[in-house]
């Protein structure tokens, strides 16, 4: 987990023991969602909205 002032995000690290108590890092990366966030708009999935018009 990587933490920063605005929250946290998942980190993925692949490693193995390399002998003499050493660890060899094979790879690493971060996980993130494909959701649209922080754009100043609200995104409502069609399955929730149901095609209804705006309330007036």
PDB file of N, CA and C in Angstrom:
ATOM      1  N   UNK A   1       0.852  -1.160   0.000  1.00  0.00           N
ATOM      2  CA  UNK A   1       0.000   0.000   0.000  1.00  0.00           C
ATOM      3  C   UNK A   1       0.903   1.230   0.000  1.00  0.00           C
ATOM      4  N   UNK A   2       0.586   2.167  -0.867  1.00  0.00           N
ATOM      5  CA  UNK A   2       1.299   3.439  -0.938  1.00  0.00           C
ATOM      6  C   UNK A   2       0.358   4.499  -0.373  1.00  0.00           C
ATOM      7  N   UNK A   3       0.808   5.237   0.614  1.00  0.00           N
ATOM      8  CA  UNK A   3      -0.023   6.279   1.206  1.00  0.00           C
ATOM      9  C   UNK A   3       0.500   7.651   0.837  1.00  0.00           C
ATOM     10  N   UNK A   4      -0.424   8.587   0.666  1.00  0.00           N
ATOM     11  CA  UNK A   4      -0.084   9.970   0.364  1.00  0.00           C
ATOM     12  C   UNK A   4      -1.137  10.860   1.004  1.00  0.00           C
ATOM     13  N   UNK A   5      -0.989  12.170   1.015  1.00  0.00           N
ATOM     14  CA  UNK A   5      -1.910  13.049   1.740  1.00  0.00           C
ATOM     15  C   UNK A   5      -3.375  12.905   1.344  1.00  0.00           C
ATOM     16  N   UNK A   6      -3.667  12.504   0.125  1.00  0.00           N
ATOM     17  CA  UNK A   6      -5.059  12.418  -0.302  1.00  0.00           C
ATOM     18  C   UNK A   6      -5.622  11.010  -0.238  1.00  0.00           C
ATOM     19  N   UNK A   7      -4.876  10.042   0.265  1.00  0.00           N
ATOM     20  CA  UNK A   7      -5.403   8.687   0.377  1.00  0.00           C
ATOM     21  C   UNK A   7      -4.334   7.639   0.231  1.00  0.00           C
ATOM     22  N   UNK A   8      -4.706   6.527  -0.392  1.00  0.00           N
ATOM     23  CA  UNK A   8      -3.766   5.433  -0.568  1.00  0.00           C
ATOM     24  C   UNK A   8      -4.101   4.675  -1.836  1.00  0.00           C
ATOM     25  N   UNK A   9      -3.153   3.898  -2.341  1.00  0.00           N
ATOM     26  CA  UNK A   9      -3.393   3.058  -3.506  1.00  0.00           C
ATOM     27  C   UNK A   9      -2.620   1.757  -3.335  1.00  0.00           C
ATOM     28  N   UNK A  10      -3.098   0.706  -3.949  1.00  0.00           N
ATOM     29  CA  UNK A  10      -2.475  -0.602  -3.839  1.00  0.00           C
ATOM     30  C   UNK A  10      -1.209  -0.672  -4.679  1.00  0.00           C
ATOM     31  N   UNK A  11      -0.222  -1.386  -4.171  1.00  0.00           N
ATOM     32  CA  UNK A  11       1.020  -1.632  -4.904  1.00  0.00           C
ATOM     33  C   UNK A  11       1.211  -3.143  -5.004  1.00  0.00           C
ATOM     34  N   UNK A  12       1.715  -3.613  -6.133  1.00  0.00           N
ATOM     35  CA  UNK A  12       1.976  -5.035  -6.347  1.00  0.00           C
ATOM     36  C   UNK A  12       3.474  -5.205  -6.567  1.00  0.00           C
ATOM     37  N   UNK A  13       4.086  -6.046  -5.752  1.00  0.00           N
ATOM     38  CA  UNK A  13       5.517  -6.303  -5.852  1.00  0.00           C
ATOM     39  C   UNK A  13       5.727  -7.805  -5.980  1.00  0.00           C
ATOM     40  N   UNK A  14       6.496  -8.232  -6.978  1.00  0.00           N
ATOM     41  CA  UNK A  14       6.874  -9.637  -7.130  1.00  0.00           C
ATOM     42  C   UNK A  14       8.331  -9.770  -6.718  1.00  0.00           C
ATOM     43  N   UNK A  15       8.595 -10.697  -5.806  1.00  0.00           N
ATOM     44  CA  UNK A  15       9.966 -10.861  -5.313  1.00  0.00           C
ATOM     45  C   UNK A  15      10.224 -12.332  -5.012  1.00  0.00           C
ATOM     46  N   UNK A  16      11.484 -12.672  -4.855  1.00  0.00           N
ATOM     47  CA  UNK A  16      11.860 -14.027  -4.461  1.00  0.00           C
ATOM     48  C   UNK A  16      13.130 -13.966  -3.620  1.00  0.00           C
ATOM     49  N   UNK A  17      13.316 -15.001  -2.838  1.00  0.00           N
ATOM     50  CA  UNK A  17      14.544 -15.097  -2.034  1.00  0.00           C
ATOM     51  C   UNK A  17      15.702 -15.393  -2.970  1.00  0.00           C
ATOM     52  N   UNK A  18      16.796 -14.660  -2.806  1.00  0.00           N
ATOM     53  CA  UNK A  18      17.948 -14.807  -3.695  1.00  0.00           C
ATOM     54  C   UNK A  18      19.153 -15.413  -2.979  1.00  0.00           C
ATOM     55  N   UNK A  19      18.969 -15.934  -1.784  1.00  0.00           N
ATOM     56  CA  UNK A  19      20.063 -16.519  -1.027  1.00  0.00           C
ATOM     57  C   UNK A  19      20.706 -15.506  -0.111  1.00  0.00           C
ATOM     58  N   UNK A  20      21.399 -15.994   0.941  1.00  0.00           N
ATOM     59  CA  UNK A  20      22.059 -15.125   1.925  1.00  0.00           C
ATOM     60  C   UNK A  20      21.105 -14.083   2.500  1.00  0.00           C
ATOM     61  N   UNK A  21      19.852 -14.463   2.694  1.00  0.00           N
ATOM     62  CA  UNK A  21      18.809 -13.568   3.220  1.00  0.00           C
ATOM     63  C   UNK A  21      18.534 -12.371   2.316  1.00  0.00           C
ATOM     64  N   UNK A  22      18.993 -12.413   1.083  1.00  0.00           N
ATOM     65  CA  UNK A  22      18.720 -11.325   0.132  1.00  0.00           C
ATOM     66  C   UNK A  22      17.370 -11.568  -0.542  1.00  0.00           C
ATOM     67  N   UNK A  23      16.764 -10.511  -1.005  1.00  0.00           N
ATOM     68  CA  UNK A  23      15.500 -10.591  -1.736  1.00  0.00           C
ATOM     69  C   UNK A  23      15.712  -9.937  -3.092  1.00  0.00           C
ATOM     70  N   UNK A  24      15.310 -10.635  -4.141  1.00  0.00           N
ATOM     71  CA  UNK A  24      15.407 -10.095  -5.501  1.00  0.00           C
ATOM     72  C   UNK A  24      14.026  -9.627  -5.931  1.00  0.00           C
ATOM     73  N   UNK A  25      13.910  -8.366  -6.288  1.00  0.00           N
ATOM     74  CA  UNK A  25      12.640  -7.819  -6.759  1.00  0.00           C
ATOM     75  C   UNK A  25      12.520  -8.134  -8.243  1.00  0.00           C
ATOM     76  N   UNK A  26      11.442  -8.837  -8.611  1.00  0.00           N
ATOM     77  CA  UNK A  26      11.220  -9.241  -9.993  1.00  0.00           C
ATOM     78  C   UNK A  26      10.392  -8.226 -10.772  1.00  0.00           C
ATOM     79  N   UNK A  27       9.559  -7.505 -10.083  1.00  0.00           N
ATOM     80  CA  UNK A  27       8.721  -6.515 -10.764  1.00  0.00           C
ATOM     81  C   UNK A  27       7.843  -5.786  -9.772  1.00  0.00           C
ATOM     82  N   UNK A  28       7.224  -4.735 -10.217  1.00  0.00           N
ATOM     83  CA  UNK A  28       6.343  -3.972  -9.340  1.00  0.00           C
ATOM     84  C   UNK A  28       5.416  -3.089 -10.141  1.00  0.00           C
ATOM     85  N   UNK A  29       4.367  -2.679  -9.510  1.00  0.00           N
ATOM     86  CA  UNK A  29       3.417  -1.805 -10.174  1.00  0.00           C
ATOM     87  C   UNK A  29       2.353  -1.337  -9.206  1.00  0.00           C
ATOM     88  N   UNK A  30       1.398  -0.618  -9.697  1.00  0.00           N
ATOM     89  CA  UNK A  30       0.293  -0.129  -8.877  1.00  0.00           C
ATOM     90  C   UNK A  30      -1.016  -0.597  -9.470  1.00  0.00           C
ATOM     91  N   UNK A  31      -2.024  -0.644  -8.632  1.00  0.00           N
ATOM     92  CA  UNK A  31      -3.370  -0.987  -9.069  1.00  0.00           C
ATOM     93  C   UNK A  31      -4.214   0.269  -9.001  1.00  0.00           C
ATOM     94  N   UNK A  32      -5.034   0.462  -9.974  1.00  0.00           N
ATOM     95  CA  UNK A  32      -5.957   1.586  -9.936  1.00  0.00           C
ATOM     96  C   UNK A  32      -7.232   1.205 -10.646  1.00  0.00           C
ATOM     97  N   UNK A  33      -8.272   1.925 -10.393  1.00  0.00           N
ATOM     98  CA  UNK A  33      -9.555   1.636 -11.019  1.00  0.00           C
ATOM     99  C   UNK A  33      -9.663   2.366 -12.349  1.00  0.00           C
ATOM    100  N   UNK A  34     -10.618   1.958 -13.126  1.00  0.00           N
ATOM    101  CA  UNK A  34     -10.876   2.627 -14.396  1.00  0.00           C
ATOM    102  C   UNK A  34     -11.999   3.654 -14.240  1.00  0.00           C
ATOM    103  N   UNK A  35     -12.409   3.879 -13.006  1.00  0.00           N
ATOM    104  CA  UNK A  35     -13.481   4.848 -12.766  1.00  0.00           C
ATOM    105  C   UNK A  35     -13.013   6.260 -13.064  1.00  0.00           C
ATOM    106  N   UNK A  36     -13.925   7.065 -13.548  1.00  0.00           N
ATOM    107  CA  UNK A  36     -13.630   8.476 -13.770  1.00  0.00           C
ATOM    108  C   UNK A  36     -13.818   9.193 -12.440  1.00  0.00           C
ATOM    109  N   UNK A  37     -12.750   9.808 -11.949  1.00  0.00           N
ATOM    110  CA  UNK A  37     -12.839  10.523 -10.682  1.00  0.00           C
ATOM    111  C   UNK A  37     -12.145  11.873 -10.796  1.00  0.00           C
ATOM    112  N   UNK A  38     -12.493  12.749  -9.906  1.00  0.00           N
ATOM    113  CA  UNK A  38     -11.866  14.063  -9.795  1.00  0.00           C
ATOM    114  C   UNK A  38     -11.971  14.911 -11.057  1.00  0.00           C
ATOM    115  N   UNK A  39     -13.044  14.747 -11.816  1.00  0.00           N
ATOM    116  CA  UNK A  39     -13.201  15.576 -13.003  1.00  0.00           C
ATOM    117  C   UNK A  39     -14.256  16.667 -12.795  1.00  0.00           C
ATOM    118  N   UNK A  40     -14.867  16.696 -11.601  1.00  0.00           N
ATOM    119  CA  UNK A  40     -15.868  17.711 -11.316  1.00  0.00           C
ATOM    120  C   UNK A  40     -17.253  17.340 -11.815  1.00  0.00           C
ATOM    121  N   UNK A  41     -17.443  16.112 -12.258  1.00  0.00           N
ATOM    122  CA  UNK A  41     -18.739  15.642 -12.739  1.00  0.00           C
ATOM    123  C   UNK A  41     -19.110  14.376 -12.003  1.00  0.00           C
ATOM    124  N   UNK A  42     -20.400  14.064 -11.993  1.00  0.00           N
ATOM    125  CA  UNK A  42     -20.882  12.829 -11.394  1.00  0.00           C
ATOM    126  C   UNK A  42     -21.229  11.873 -12.518  1.00  0.00           C
ATOM    127  N   UNK A  43     -20.684  10.682 -12.476  1.00  0.00           N
ATOM    128  CA  UNK A  43     -20.943   9.667 -13.495  1.00  0.00           C
ATOM    129  C   UNK A  43     -21.827   8.591 -12.891  1.00  0.00           C
ATOM    130  N   UNK A  44     -23.053   8.457 -13.423  1.00  0.00           N
ATOM    131  CA  UNK A  44     -24.012   7.491 -12.917  1.00  0.00           C
ATOM    132  C   UNK A  44     -24.155   6.377 -13.957  1.00  0.00           C
ATOM    133  N   UNK A  45     -23.882   5.122 -13.576  1.00  0.00           N
ATOM    134  CA  UNK A  45     -24.001   4.018 -14.536  1.00  0.00           C
ATOM    135  C   UNK A  45     -25.426   3.913 -15.087  1.00  0.00           C
ATOM    136  N   UNK A  46     -25.561   3.535 -16.340  1.00  0.00           N
ATOM    137  CA  UNK A  46     -26.871   3.424 -16.989  1.00  0.00           C
ATOM    138  C   UNK A  46     -27.792   2.484 -16.232  1.00  0.00           C
ATOM    139  N   UNK A  47     -27.239   1.413 -15.635  1.00  0.00           N
ATOM    140  CA  UNK A  47     -28.077   0.454 -14.913  1.00  0.00           C
ATOM    141  C   UNK A  47     -28.719   1.091 -13.681  1.00  0.00           C
ATOM    142  N   UNK A  48     -28.120   2.138 -13.151  1.00  0.00           N
ATOM    143  CA  UNK A  48     -28.664   2.843 -11.997  1.00  0.00           C
ATOM    144  C   UNK A  48     -29.619   3.938 -12.454  1.00  0.00           C
ATOM    145  N   UNK A  49     -29.222   4.682 -13.482  1.00  0.00           N
ATOM    146  CA  UNK A  49     -29.998   5.824 -13.955  1.00  0.00           C
ATOM    147  C   UNK A  49     -31.314   5.378 -14.587  1.00  0.00           C
ATOM    148  N   UNK A  50     -31.274   4.296 -15.372  1.00  0.00           N
ATOM    149  CA  UNK A  50     -32.499   3.759 -15.963  1.00  0.00           C
ATOM    150  C   UNK A  50     -33.102   4.604 -17.059  1.00  0.00           C
ATOM    151  N   UNK A  51     -32.354   5.561 -17.621  1.00  0.00           N
ATOM    152  CA  UNK A  51     -32.853   6.346 -18.743  1.00  0.00           C
ATOM    153  C   UNK A  51     -33.866   7.412 -18.372  1.00  0.00           C
ATOM    154  N   UNK A  52     -34.049   7.685 -17.115  1.00  0.00           N
ATOM    155  CA  UNK A  52     -35.009   8.713 -16.706  1.00  0.00           C
ATOM    156  C   UNK A  52     -34.434  10.095 -16.982  1.00  0.00           C
ATOM    157  N   UNK A  53     -35.292  11.030 -17.318  1.00  0.00           N
ATOM    158  CA  UNK A  53     -34.853  12.399 -17.571  1.00  0.00           C
ATOM    159  C   UNK A  53     -34.546  13.131 -16.272  1.00  0.00           C
ATOM    160  N   UNK A  54     -33.974  14.306 -16.390  1.00  0.00           N
ATOM    161  CA  UNK A  54     -33.635  15.120 -15.212  1.00  0.00           C
ATOM    162  C   UNK A  54     -34.898  15.584 -14.515  1.00  0.00           C
ATOM    163  N   UNK A  55     -34.848  15.652 -13.204  1.00  0.00           N
ATOM    164  CA  UNK A  55     -36.013  16.132 -12.430  1.00  0.00           C
ATOM    165  C   UNK A  55     -36.176  17.625 -12.692  1.00  0.00           C
ATOM    166  N   UNK A  56     -37.411  18.066 -12.769  1.00  0.00           N
ATOM    167  CA  UNK A  56     -37.605  19.460 -13.082  1.00  0.00           C
ATOM    168  C   UNK A  56     -38.461  20.194 -12.202  1.00  0.00           C
TER     169      UNK A  56
END
